[in-house]
mmCIF file of C-alpha atoms in Angstrom:
data_model
loop_
_atom_site.group_PDB
_atom_site.id
_atom_site.type_symbol
_atom_site.label_atom_id
_atom_site.label_comp_id
_atom_site.label_asym_id
_atom_site.label_seq_id
_atom_site.Cartn_x
_atom_site.Cartn_y
_atom_site.Cartn_z
ATOM 1 C CA UNK A 231 -92.813 44.019 -157.014
ATOM 2 C CA UNK A 232 -92.647 45.075 -153.414
ATOM 3 C CA UNK A 233 -93.894 48.237 -151.416
ATOM 4 C CA UNK A 234 -90.832 50.190 -150.292
ATOM 5 C CA UNK A 235 -92.643 52.982 -148.666
ATOM 6 C CA UNK A 236 -95.838 54.707 -147.821
ATOM 7 C CA UNK A 237 -95.954 58.363 -147.608
ATOM 8 C CA UNK A 238 -98.699 60.864 -146.719
ATOM 9 C CA UNK A 239 -99.002 64.619 -146.973
ATOM 10 C CA UNK A 240 -101.742 67.164 -146.558
ATOM 11 C CA UNK A 241 -102.572 69.129 -149.943
ATOM 12 C CA UNK A 242 -105.041 71.698 -149.439
ATOM 13 C CA UNK A 243 -107.614 69.914 -146.969
ATOM 14 C CA UNK A 244 -107.153 66.608 -148.196
ATOM 15 C CA UNK A 245 -104.857 63.962 -146.865
ATOM 16 C CA UNK A 246 -103.212 62.183 -149.707
ATOM 17 C CA UNK A 247 -100.783 59.312 -149.990
ATOM 18 C CA UNK A 248 -98.274 57.594 -152.327
ATOM 19 C CA UNK A 249 -97.301 53.892 -152.094
ATOM 20 C CA UNK A 250 -93.751 53.454 -153.715
ATOM 21 C CA UNK A 251 -92.474 50.251 -155.113
ATOM 22 C CA UNK A 252 -89.071 48.841 -156.304
ATOM 23 C CA UNK A 253 -90.405 48.873 -159.850
ATOM 24 C CA UNK A 254 -90.718 52.534 -159.603
ATOM 25 C CA UNK A 255 -94.622 52.255 -160.006
ATOM 26 C CA UNK A 256 -96.234 54.910 -157.480
ATOM 27 C CA UNK A 257 -99.785 54.517 -156.324
ATOM 28 C CA UNK A 258 -101.728 57.638 -154.982
ATOM 29 C CA UNK A 259 -105.211 58.060 -153.224
ATOM 30 C CA UNK A 260 -106.856 60.847 -151.252
ATOM 31 C CA UNK A 261 -108.976 61.071 -148.164
ATOM 32 C CA UNK A 262 -112.025 63.344 -147.699
ATOM 33 C CA UNK A 263 -111.207 66.871 -147.257
ATOM 34 C CA UNK A 264 -110.814 68.613 -143.874
ATOM 35 C CA UNK A 265 -109.513 65.373 -142.478
ATOM 36 C CA UNK A 266 -105.701 66.425 -142.401
ATOM 37 C CA UNK A 267 -105.583 65.082 -138.716
ATOM 38 C CA UNK A 268 -105.319 61.559 -140.180
ATOM 39 C CA UNK A 269 -101.892 61.802 -141.230
ATOM 40 C CA UNK A 270 -100.374 60.081 -138.321
ATOM 41 C CA UNK A 271 -102.792 57.210 -138.473
ATOM 42 C CA UNK A 272 -102.217 56.670 -142.121
ATOM 43 C CA UNK A 273 -98.321 56.569 -141.387
ATOM 44 C CA UNK A 274 -99.152 53.834 -138.677
ATOM 45 C CA UNK A 275 -99.979 51.444 -141.320
ATOM 46 C CA UNK A 276 -96.467 51.847 -142.859
ATOM 47 C CA UNK A 277 -94.992 48.828 -141.397
ATOM 48 C CA UNK A 278 -98.060 46.593 -142.118
ATOM 49 C CA UNK A 279 -97.716 47.071 -145.849
ATOM 50 C CA UNK A 280 -93.840 47.588 -146.687
ATOM 51 C CA UNK A 281 -92.314 44.480 -148.132
ATOM 52 C CA UNK A 282 -95.748 43.128 -149.593
ATOM 53 C CA UNK A 283 -96.525 42.660 -153.162
ATOM 54 C CA UNK A 284 -99.111 45.630 -153.902
ATOM 55 C CA UNK A 285 -100.768 43.642 -156.713
ATOM 56 C CA UNK A 286 -101.863 41.085 -154.196
ATOM 57 C CA UNK A 287 -104.494 43.596 -153.153
ATOM 58 C CA UNK A 288 -106.504 41.543 -150.800
ATOM 59 C CA UNK A 289 -103.552 39.927 -149.139
ATOM 60 C CA UNK A 290 -102.343 43.460 -148.184
ATOM 61 C CA UNK A 291 -105.885 44.445 -146.901
ATOM 62 C CA UNK A 292 -105.973 41.230 -144.752
ATOM 63 C CA UNK A 293 -103.251 42.885 -142.712
ATOM 64 C CA UNK A 294 -104.835 46.136 -141.961
ATOM 65 C CA UNK A 295 -108.628 46.031 -142.539
ATOM 66 C CA UNK A 296 -109.693 45.115 -138.834
ATOM 67 C CA UNK A 297 -107.548 48.283 -137.614
ATOM 68 C CA UNK A 298 -110.081 50.738 -139.204
ATOM 69 C CA UNK A 299 -113.435 51.625 -137.961
ATOM 70 C CA UNK A 300 -116.465 53.953 -138.914
ATOM 71 C CA UNK A 301 -115.897 57.620 -140.452
ATOM 72 C CA UNK A 302 -113.517 59.140 -140.273
ATOM 73 C CA UNK A 303 -111.295 56.121 -138.804
ATOM 74 C CA UNK A 304 -111.830 53.846 -142.010
ATOM 75 C CA UNK A 305 -110.249 56.542 -144.165
ATOM 76 C CA UNK A 306 -106.594 55.371 -143.720
ATOM 77 C CA UNK A 307 -107.457 51.662 -144.817
ATOM 78 C CA UNK A 308 -109.687 52.897 -147.463
ATOM 79 C CA UNK A 309 -106.955 55.380 -148.932
ATOM 80 C CA UNK A 310 -104.289 52.475 -148.884
ATOM 81 C CA UNK A 311 -106.579 50.054 -150.720
ATOM 82 C CA UNK A 312 -107.386 52.321 -153.750
ATOM 83 C CA UNK A 313 -103.625 53.460 -153.856
ATOM 84 C CA UNK A 314 -102.922 49.394 -154.305
ATOM 85 C CA UNK A 315 -105.527 49.110 -157.044
ATOM 86 C CA UNK A 316 -103.801 52.133 -159.072
ATOM 87 C CA UNK A 317 -100.429 50.268 -158.787
ATOM 88 C CA UNK A 318 -101.981 47.015 -159.875
ATOM 89 C CA UNK A 319 -103.764 48.709 -162.776
ATOM 90 C CA UNK A 320 -100.451 50.417 -163.826
ATOM 91 C CA UNK A 321 -98.501 47.184 -163.468
ATOM 92 C CA UNK A 322 -100.999 45.527 -165.727
ATOM 93 C CA UNK A 323 -101.394 48.452 -168.091
ATOM 94 C CA UNK A 324 -105.150 48.622 -167.762
ATOM 95 C CA UNK A 325 -107.582 50.876 -165.830
ATOM 96 C CA UNK A 326 -108.900 49.757 -162.443
ATOM 97 C CA UNK A 327 -112.240 48.672 -163.983
ATOM 98 C CA UNK A 328 -110.683 45.827 -165.761
ATOM 99 C CA UNK A 329 -109.479 44.224 -162.169
ATOM 100 C CA UNK A 330 -112.811 44.547 -160.792
ATOM 101 C CA UNK A 331 -114.550 42.697 -163.228
ATOM 102 C CA UNK A 332 -114.883 44.954 -166.241
ATOM 103 C CA UNK A 333 -117.095 47.749 -166.875
ATOM 104 C CA UNK A 334 -120.782 47.342 -167.701
ATOM 105 C CA UNK A 335 -121.468 51.013 -168.687
ATOM 106 C CA UNK A 336 -119.269 53.325 -170.866
ATOM 107 C CA UNK A 337 -120.690 56.401 -169.188
ATOM 108 C CA UNK A 338 -121.302 56.729 -165.548
ATOM 109 C CA UNK A 339 -124.103 59.213 -164.116
ATOM 110 C CA UNK A 340 -123.152 61.488 -161.239
ATOM 111 C CA UNK A 341 -125.171 63.987 -159.157
ATOM 112 C CA UNK A 342 -124.416 67.353 -158.030
ATOM 113 C CA UNK A 343 -123.698 67.495 -154.240
ATOM 114 C CA UNK A 344 -120.507 69.603 -154.450
ATOM 115 C CA UNK A 345 -120.880 72.618 -156.848
ATOM 116 C CA UNK A 346 -122.953 75.035 -154.625
ATOM 117 C CA UNK A 347 -123.817 78.529 -154.306
ATOM 118 C CA UNK A 348 -123.693 80.123 -151.012
ATOM 119 C CA UNK A 349 -127.090 80.510 -149.337
ATOM 120 C CA UNK A 350 -128.274 83.954 -148.420
ATOM 121 C CA UNK A 351 -130.160 82.552 -145.557
ATOM 122 C CA UNK A 352 -132.252 79.420 -144.750
ATOM 123 C CA UNK A 353 -135.656 80.739 -146.269
ATOM 124 C CA UNK A 354 -137.628 79.188 -149.165
ATOM 125 C CA UNK A 355 -136.553 81.948 -151.762
ATOM 126 C CA UNK A 356 -132.805 81.061 -150.723
ATOM 127 C CA UNK A 357 -133.218 77.476 -151.650
ATOM 128 C CA UNK A 358 -135.221 78.297 -154.840
ATOM 129 C CA UNK A 359 -132.456 80.540 -155.822
ATOM 130 C CA UNK A 360 -129.566 78.077 -155.396
ATOM 131 C CA UNK A 361 -131.572 75.347 -157.004
ATOM 132 C CA UNK A 362 -132.226 77.653 -160.188
ATOM 133 C CA UNK A 363 -128.494 78.332 -160.256
ATOM 134 C CA UNK A 364 -127.578 74.777 -159.977
ATOM 135 C CA UNK A 365 -130.383 73.655 -162.611
ATOM 136 C CA UNK A 366 -128.526 76.022 -165.111
ATOM 137 C CA UNK A 367 -124.974 74.669 -164.728
ATOM 138 C CA UNK A 368 -123.530 73.528 -167.978
ATOM 139 C CA UNK A 369 -122.984 69.956 -166.479
ATOM 140 C CA UNK A 370 -126.585 69.682 -166.890
ATOM 141 C CA UNK A 371 -127.049 67.494 -163.795
ATOM 142 C CA UNK A 372 -129.989 65.251 -163.645
ATOM 143 C CA UNK A 373 -129.848 64.957 -160.114
ATOM 144 C CA UNK A 374 -129.042 67.692 -157.351
ATOM 145 C CA UNK A 375 -128.621 66.955 -153.576
ATOM 146 C CA UNK A 376 -129.309 69.720 -151.113
ATOM 147 C CA UNK A 377 -128.745 69.752 -147.290
ATOM 148 C CA UNK A 378 -131.545 70.740 -145.014
ATOM 149 C CA UNK A 379 -132.510 70.686 -141.422
ATOM 150 C CA UNK A 380 -129.990 69.307 -139.331
ATOM 151 C CA UNK A 381 -127.264 68.990 -142.231
ATOM 152 C CA UNK A 382 -127.193 72.706 -142.770
ATOM 153 C CA UNK A 383 -127.524 75.889 -140.875
ATOM 154 C CA UNK A 384 -131.319 75.713 -140.855
ATOM 155 C CA UNK A 385 -131.699 74.091 -137.360
ATOM 156 C CA UNK A 386 -129.664 77.003 -135.963
ATOM 157 C CA UNK A 387 -130.996 80.092 -137.924
ATOM 158 C CA UNK A 388 -134.615 79.324 -137.811
ATOM 159 C CA UNK A 389 -135.919 80.099 -134.300
ATOM 160 C CA UNK A 390 -137.252 77.272 -132.415
ATOM 161 C CA UNK A 391 -136.585 74.969 -135.293
ATOM 162 C CA UNK A 392 -136.408 72.000 -132.861
ATOM 163 C CA UNK A 393 -136.929 71.220 -129.087
ATOM 164 C CA UNK A 394 -133.068 71.465 -128.154
ATOM 165 C CA UNK A 395 -130.343 74.051 -127.913
ATOM 166 C CA UNK A 396 -128.420 74.310 -131.059
ATOM 167 C CA UNK A 397 -124.659 73.293 -131.017
ATOM 168 C CA UNK A 398 -122.562 74.863 -133.829
ATOM 169 C CA UNK A 399 -119.399 73.310 -132.999
ATOM 170 C CA UNK A 400 -118.313 69.773 -133.964
ATOM 171 C CA UNK A 401 -119.542 67.422 -136.552
ATOM 172 C CA UNK A 402 -123.261 67.297 -136.762
ATOM 173 C CA UNK A 403 -123.999 67.031 -133.183
ATOM 174 C CA UNK A 404 -127.669 68.173 -133.023
ATOM 175 C CA UNK A 405 -130.534 65.838 -132.352
ATOM 176 C CA UNK A 406 -134.114 66.056 -131.340
ATOM 177 C CA UNK A 407 -137.552 66.360 -132.086
ATOM 178 C CA UNK A 408 -138.715 68.980 -134.365
ATOM 179 C CA UNK A 409 -141.383 71.847 -133.552
ATOM 180 C CA UNK A 410 -144.383 72.154 -135.773
ATOM 181 C CA UNK A 411 -143.001 75.448 -136.682
ATOM 182 C CA UNK A 412 -139.681 73.953 -137.726
ATOM 183 C CA UNK A 413 -141.310 71.063 -139.652
ATOM 184 C CA UNK A 414 -143.680 73.583 -141.521
ATOM 185 C CA UNK A 415 -140.448 75.569 -142.539
ATOM 186 C CA UNK A 416 -138.725 72.604 -143.693
ATOM 187 C CA UNK A 417 -141.670 71.477 -145.985
ATOM 188 C CA UNK A 418 -141.891 74.930 -147.361
ATOM 189 C CA UNK A 419 -138.233 75.064 -148.419
ATOM 190 C CA UNK A 420 -138.584 71.801 -149.956
ATOM 191 C CA UNK A 421 -141.640 72.731 -151.795
ATOM 192 C CA UNK A 422 -139.725 75.789 -153.064
ATOM 193 C CA UNK A 423 -136.975 73.883 -154.627
ATOM 194 C CA UNK A 424 -139.319 71.305 -156.134
ATOM 195 C CA UNK A 425 -141.200 74.087 -157.953
ATOM 196 C CA UNK A 426 -138.040 75.495 -159.343
ATOM 197 C CA UNK A 427 -136.821 72.178 -160.638
ATOM 198 C CA UNK A 428 -140.223 71.468 -162.146
ATOM 199 C CA UNK A 429 -139.600 67.720 -162.594
ATOM 200 C CA UNK A 430 -136.799 68.404 -164.870
ATOM 201 C CA UNK A 431 -134.073 67.546 -162.499
ATOM 202 C CA UNK A 432 -134.310 65.296 -159.635
ATOM 203 C CA UNK A 433 -133.989 66.383 -155.831
ATOM 204 C CA UNK A 434 -132.382 64.525 -153.062
ATOM 205 C CA UNK A 435 -132.265 65.818 -149.440
ATOM 206 C CA UNK A 436 -129.530 65.431 -147.078
ATOM 207 C CA UNK A 437 -131.380 65.926 -143.675
ATOM 208 C CA UNK A 438 -129.399 64.892 -140.802
ATOM 209 C CA UNK A 439 -128.128 62.961 -138.712
ATOM 210 C CA UNK A 440 -130.314 64.150 -135.918
ATOM 211 C CA UNK A 441 -134.172 63.534 -136.676
ATOM 212 C CA UNK A 442 -136.277 61.245 -134.477
ATOM 213 C CA UNK A 443 -137.894 58.154 -136.307
ATOM 214 C CA UNK A 444 -141.193 59.861 -135.789
ATOM 215 C CA UNK A 445 -140.297 63.030 -137.424
ATOM 216 C CA UNK A 446 -138.344 61.053 -140.413
ATOM 217 C CA UNK A 447 -141.573 59.153 -141.273
ATOM 218 C CA UNK A 448 -143.700 62.439 -140.949
ATOM 219 C CA UNK A 449 -141.225 64.237 -143.313
ATOM 220 C CA UNK A 450 -141.245 61.077 -145.747
ATOM 221 C CA UNK A 451 -144.952 60.866 -145.703
ATOM 222 C CA UNK A 452 -145.308 64.711 -146.235
ATOM 223 C CA UNK A 453 -143.272 64.619 -149.496
ATOM 224 C CA UNK A 454 -144.491 61.596 -151.095
ATOM 225 C CA UNK A 455 -146.287 63.794 -153.922
ATOM 226 C CA UNK A 456 -143.181 65.714 -154.598
ATOM 227 C CA UNK A 457 -141.230 62.791 -155.946
ATOM 228 C CA UNK A 458 -137.954 63.298 -153.977
ATOM 229 C CA UNK A 459 -135.360 60.960 -155.146
ATOM 230 C CA UNK A 460 -134.251 60.228 -151.645
ATOM 231 C CA UNK A 461 -134.289 61.309 -148.222
ATOM 232 C CA UNK A 462 -130.487 60.778 -146.957
ATOM 233 C CA UNK A 463 -129.261 60.187 -143.439
ATOM 234 C CA UNK A 464 -132.445 61.561 -141.395
ATOM 235 C CA UNK A 465 -131.568 59.458 -138.347
ATOM 236 C CA UNK A 466 -127.825 58.288 -138.597
ATOM 237 C CA UNK A 467 -125.134 59.780 -141.153
ATOM 238 C CA UNK A 468 -122.021 61.682 -141.027
ATOM 239 C CA UNK A 469 -119.724 60.873 -138.198
ATOM 240 C CA UNK A 470 -122.209 58.645 -136.421
ATOM 241 C CA UNK A 471 -120.479 55.392 -135.660
ATOM 242 C CA UNK A 472 -123.520 53.140 -135.500
ATOM 243 C CA UNK A 473 -126.333 51.995 -137.862
ATOM 244 C CA UNK A 474 -129.739 51.907 -135.939
ATOM 245 C CA UNK A 475 -131.444 49.770 -138.589
ATOM 246 C CA UNK A 476 -134.318 49.209 -135.864
ATOM 247 C CA UNK A 477 -134.908 52.925 -136.125
ATOM 248 C CA UNK A 478 -134.966 53.036 -139.991
ATOM 249 C CA UNK A 479 -137.470 50.095 -139.924
ATOM 250 C CA UNK A 480 -139.868 52.397 -138.197
ATOM 251 C CA UNK A 481 -139.728 54.591 -141.302
ATOM 252 C CA UNK A 482 -138.867 52.785 -144.759
ATOM 253 C CA UNK A 483 -141.853 50.162 -144.704
ATOM 254 C CA UNK A 484 -144.241 52.791 -144.210
ATOM 255 C CA UNK A 485 -143.709 55.478 -147.017
ATOM 256 C CA UNK A 486 -143.071 55.396 -150.638
ATOM 257 C CA UNK A 487 -140.402 58.217 -150.428
ATOM 258 C CA UNK A 488 -136.890 56.407 -150.690
ATOM 259 C CA UNK A 489 -134.918 56.374 -147.635
ATOM 260 C CA UNK A 490 -130.941 56.670 -147.984
ATOM 261 C CA UNK A 491 -128.148 56.158 -145.741
ATOM 262 C CA UNK A 492 -124.518 54.851 -145.160
ATOM 263 C CA UNK A 493 -121.733 57.310 -145.797
ATOM 264 C CA UNK A 494 -120.191 56.852 -142.546
ATOM 265 C CA UNK A 495 -120.282 53.054 -142.395
ATOM 266 C CA UNK A 496 -117.042 50.907 -142.497
ATOM 267 C CA UNK A 497 -116.933 47.557 -144.068
ATOM 268 C CA UNK A 498 -119.614 45.198 -145.658
ATOM 269 C CA UNK A 499 -120.397 43.624 -142.061
ATOM 270 C CA UNK A 500 -121.888 46.801 -140.908
ATOM 271 C CA UNK A 501 -124.346 46.922 -143.986
ATOM 272 C CA UNK A 502 -125.636 43.452 -143.257
ATOM 273 C CA UNK A 503 -128.722 44.558 -141.178
ATOM 274 C CA UNK A 504 -129.719 47.518 -143.421
ATOM 275 C CA UNK A 505 -129.585 45.299 -146.538
ATOM 276 C CA UNK A 506 -131.130 42.068 -145.122
ATOM 277 C CA UNK A 507 -133.858 43.621 -143.371
ATOM 278 C CA UNK A 508 -134.523 46.226 -146.138
ATOM 279 C CA UNK A 509 -134.285 49.118 -143.342
ATOM 280 C CA UNK A 510 -133.602 51.289 -146.223
ATOM 281 C CA UNK A 511 -134.252 51.723 -149.948
ATOM 282 C CA UNK A 512 -131.011 53.279 -150.874
ATOM 283 C CA UNK A 513 -127.341 52.990 -149.631
ATOM 284 C CA UNK A 514 -124.323 55.203 -150.231
ATOM 285 C CA UNK A 515 -121.006 54.072 -148.993
ATOM 286 C CA UNK A 516 -118.009 56.320 -149.616
ATOM 287 C CA UNK A 517 -115.022 54.645 -151.001
ATOM 288 C CA UNK A 518 -112.876 56.777 -148.862
ATOM 289 C CA UNK A 519 -114.563 55.655 -145.673
ATOM 290 C CA UNK A 520 -115.925 52.245 -146.327
ATOM 291 C CA UNK A 521 -112.625 50.170 -146.781
ATOM 292 C CA UNK A 522 -112.120 51.028 -150.533
ATOM 293 C CA UNK A 523 -113.134 49.893 -154.065
ATOM 294 C CA UNK A 524 -113.536 46.099 -153.950
ATOM 295 C CA UNK A 525 -115.277 46.497 -150.532
ATOM 296 C CA UNK A 526 -117.620 48.994 -151.959
ATOM 297 C CA UNK A 527 -118.501 46.677 -154.850
ATOM 298 C CA UNK A 528 -119.160 43.714 -152.813
ATOM 299 C CA UNK A 529 -121.643 45.832 -150.767
ATOM 300 C CA UNK A 530 -123.298 47.094 -154.020
ATOM 301 C CA UNK A 531 -123.823 43.735 -155.292
ATOM 302 C CA UNK A 532 -125.089 42.393 -152.188
ATOM 303 C CA UNK A 533 -127.546 45.347 -151.853
ATOM 304 C CA UNK A 534 -128.756 44.497 -155.490
ATOM 305 C CA UNK A 535 -129.588 40.861 -154.443
ATOM 306 C CA UNK A 536 -131.934 42.360 -152.016
ATOM 307 C CA UNK A 537 -133.494 44.931 -154.399
ATOM 308 C CA UNK A 538 -131.766 48.286 -152.742
ATOM 309 C CA UNK A 539 -130.418 50.805 -154.735
ATOM 310 C CA UNK A 540 -126.926 52.257 -154.734
ATOM 311 C CA UNK A 541 -125.884 56.029 -154.735
ATOM 312 C CA UNK A 542 -122.342 56.429 -153.552
ATOM 313 C CA UNK A 543 -121.098 59.480 -151.446
ATOM 314 C CA UNK A 544 -118.139 61.410 -152.405
ATOM 315 C CA UNK A 545 -118.339 65.123 -152.062
ATOM 316 C CA UNK A 546 -115.158 65.641 -150.228
ATOM 317 C CA UNK A 547 -113.014 62.986 -151.775
ATOM 318 C CA UNK A 548 -111.431 65.345 -154.071
ATOM 319 C CA UNK A 549 -110.194 64.954 -157.814
ATOM 320 C CA UNK A 550 -108.141 61.738 -157.084
ATOM 321 C CA UNK A 551 -111.419 60.411 -155.378
ATOM 322 C CA UNK A 552 -113.358 61.222 -158.517
ATOM 323 C CA UNK A 553 -111.073 59.279 -160.557
ATOM 324 C CA UNK A 554 -111.627 56.222 -158.165
ATOM 325 C CA UNK A 555 -115.523 56.771 -158.230
ATOM 326 C CA UNK A 556 -115.522 56.648 -162.126
ATOM 327 C CA UNK A 557 -113.417 53.470 -162.097
ATOM 328 C CA UNK A 558 -115.559 51.692 -159.480
ATOM 329 C CA UNK A 559 -118.996 52.931 -160.768
ATOM 330 C CA UNK A 560 -118.381 51.576 -164.228
ATOM 331 C CA UNK A 561 -118.375 48.078 -162.765
ATOM 332 C CA UNK A 562 -121.411 48.205 -160.394
ATOM 333 C CA UNK A 563 -124.613 46.287 -160.982
ATOM 334 C CA UNK A 564 -127.945 47.865 -162.166
ATOM 335 C CA UNK A 565 -129.073 49.103 -158.938
ATOM 336 C CA UNK A 566 -126.691 51.948 -159.381
ATOM 337 C CA UNK A 567 -128.245 55.250 -159.679
ATOM 338 C CA UNK A 568 -125.216 57.905 -159.657
ATOM 339 C CA UNK A 569 -122.614 58.991 -157.361
ATOM 340 C CA UNK A 570 -122.010 62.264 -155.632
ATOM 341 C CA UNK A 571 -119.468 64.324 -157.769
ATOM 342 C CA UNK A 572 -116.324 65.432 -155.876
ATOM 343 C CA UNK A 573 -114.556 68.490 -157.027
ATOM 344 C CA UNK A 574 -111.214 70.319 -156.041
ATOM 345 C CA UNK A 575 -112.015 72.278 -152.982
ATOM 346 C CA UNK A 576 -109.609 75.121 -154.328
ATOM 347 C CA UNK A 577 -109.095 75.885 -157.895
ATOM 348 C CA UNK A 578 -105.509 75.040 -157.900
ATOM 349 C CA UNK A 579 -106.396 71.372 -157.598
ATOM 350 C CA UNK A 580 -107.173 71.203 -161.254
ATOM 351 C CA UNK A 581 -103.497 72.547 -162.071
ATOM 352 C CA UNK A 582 -101.789 69.772 -160.099
ATOM 353 C CA UNK A 583 -103.160 66.601 -161.578
ATOM 354 C CA UNK A 584 -102.896 65.114 -165.049
ATOM 355 C CA UNK A 585 -105.747 63.118 -166.622
ATOM 356 C CA UNK A 586 -108.511 65.419 -165.382
ATOM 357 C CA UNK A 587 -109.467 66.208 -169.156
ATOM 358 C CA UNK A 588 -110.894 62.595 -169.480
ATOM 359 C CA UNK A 589 -113.455 63.382 -166.346
ATOM 360 C CA UNK A 590 -115.298 65.982 -167.622
ATOM 361 C CA UNK A 591 -119.140 65.995 -166.896
ATOM 362 C CA UNK A 592 -121.379 66.401 -169.699
ATOM 363 C CA UNK A 593 -125.339 65.925 -169.421
ATOM 364 C CA UNK A 594 -124.838 64.567 -165.756
ATOM 365 C CA UNK A 595 -122.356 61.729 -167.184
ATOM 366 C CA UNK A 596 -118.523 61.089 -167.279
ATOM 367 C CA UNK A 597 -117.147 58.565 -169.998
ATOM 368 C CA UNK A 598 -115.238 56.269 -168.428
ATOM 369 C CA UNK A 599 -111.424 56.523 -169.187
ATOM 370 C CA UNK A 600 -109.024 54.063 -170.452
ATOM 371 C CA UNK A 601 -105.752 55.244 -168.650
ATOM 372 C CA UNK A 602 -103.972 52.618 -166.656
ATOM 373 C CA UNK A 603 -104.821 52.574 -162.906
ATOM 374 C CA UNK A 604 -106.644 55.450 -161.515
ATOM 375 C CA UNK A 605 -105.605 57.560 -164.640
ATOM 376 C CA UNK A 606 -104.504 60.464 -162.880
ATOM 377 C CA UNK A 607 -101.241 61.524 -161.419
ATOM 378 C CA UNK A 608 -99.674 64.418 -159.759
ATOM 379 C CA UNK A 609 -97.762 66.996 -161.690
ATOM 380 C CA UNK A 610 -95.183 67.044 -158.818
ATOM 381 C CA UNK A 611 -93.384 70.208 -159.409
ATOM 382 C CA UNK A 612 -96.789 72.029 -159.285
ATOM 383 C CA UNK A 613 -98.089 69.934 -156.306
ATOM 384 C CA UNK A 614 -95.110 70.468 -154.496
ATOM 385 C CA UNK A 615 -95.827 74.317 -154.260
ATOM 386 C CA UNK A 616 -98.604 73.364 -151.819
ATOM 387 C CA UNK A 617 -96.636 71.167 -149.484
ATOM 388 C CA UNK A 618 -95.814 72.757 -146.031
ATOM 389 C CA UNK A 619 -93.468 71.792 -143.163
ATOM 390 C CA UNK A 620 -92.577 68.258 -142.619
ATOM 391 C CA UNK A 621 -94.613 67.402 -145.752
ATOM 392 C CA UNK A 622 -92.122 68.928 -148.313
ATOM 393 C CA UNK A 623 -90.298 65.803 -149.011
ATOM 394 C CA UNK A 624 -93.589 63.963 -150.112
ATOM 395 C CA UNK A 625 -92.370 63.662 -153.579
ATOM 396 C CA UNK A 626 -88.660 62.923 -152.701
ATOM 397 C CA UNK A 627 -88.327 59.072 -153.510
ATOM 398 C CA UNK A 628 -84.811 58.747 -152.668
#
């Protein structure tokens, strides 16, 4: 079998790809929403993969892996890797998890970082109301993640939240020391959420990037009695092209609150210091940014050797990304906590894919499906309705 074409389109907000083969098998993958600008970069890799055997996944990846970088520039490589596994699974007639060593769990736990209710503001009562509504969701999530501080609008809506001038353009550009007022406000919002969840549902907090190491430690110490599941990306995180393990080492050893980071990091080499130095307690790569599924499994296993827990990111990866995460999570070692449930950014996404009926969340778990490959595929006539401009030939295989 040989790859004959690599095609990319933007459907909704998600870049999606199709890898075509001379056997007629097609592999698909999707990148995180709001990355439509990546299409030219994805197509750059076409000449590197056409003519290769897609079932020799690692051989294909060796030709392109070093051409990626930290989020968002690892997305193209990651998408290609996932589509290759989709092809390999279909060719073998087995789900991807069989090709990654087999599953060790029949159900995978997910957490809610995607099904949201718009906040009326950034006051304690607003966060409490959101928690009450999410706690009542029919999926019965056992863990909810909420953005606070520098990761939501709190830094700009709360006057004098930090010693800096808030910038609302760009991808999480704000950074600086928090004021006493800002810190107390943040704590009051966390307390309000914890009170609503009342120990029945876990709470994780997405805090940055942007906090100083001193503020990060102060926050972690202040919430120790609240049993927060983890504090995420306080110092680095979304769209920060570096790791800063030395700063995390000023926090993690001095608190019992679990510290989490990793969604922006590309490739295993860039996790080495975080893992070997135990700079954090939990890491959370995203399969659509880290380099793909096999890369992510290696990182999870290496983290497990060092006592570090694993909670993958995935909120913007869409429904195709959801299928990929389920396959991967079934194979991960016992350091696995849960992955962040991706969802369709618009309702019509649920109308253009087959296989979604097997990805239903019940009691915070998804049963691992047995369909070959990723287990989902486009309903091409329906999906084609959402193609625009030059993308309209995306499903034309002639």
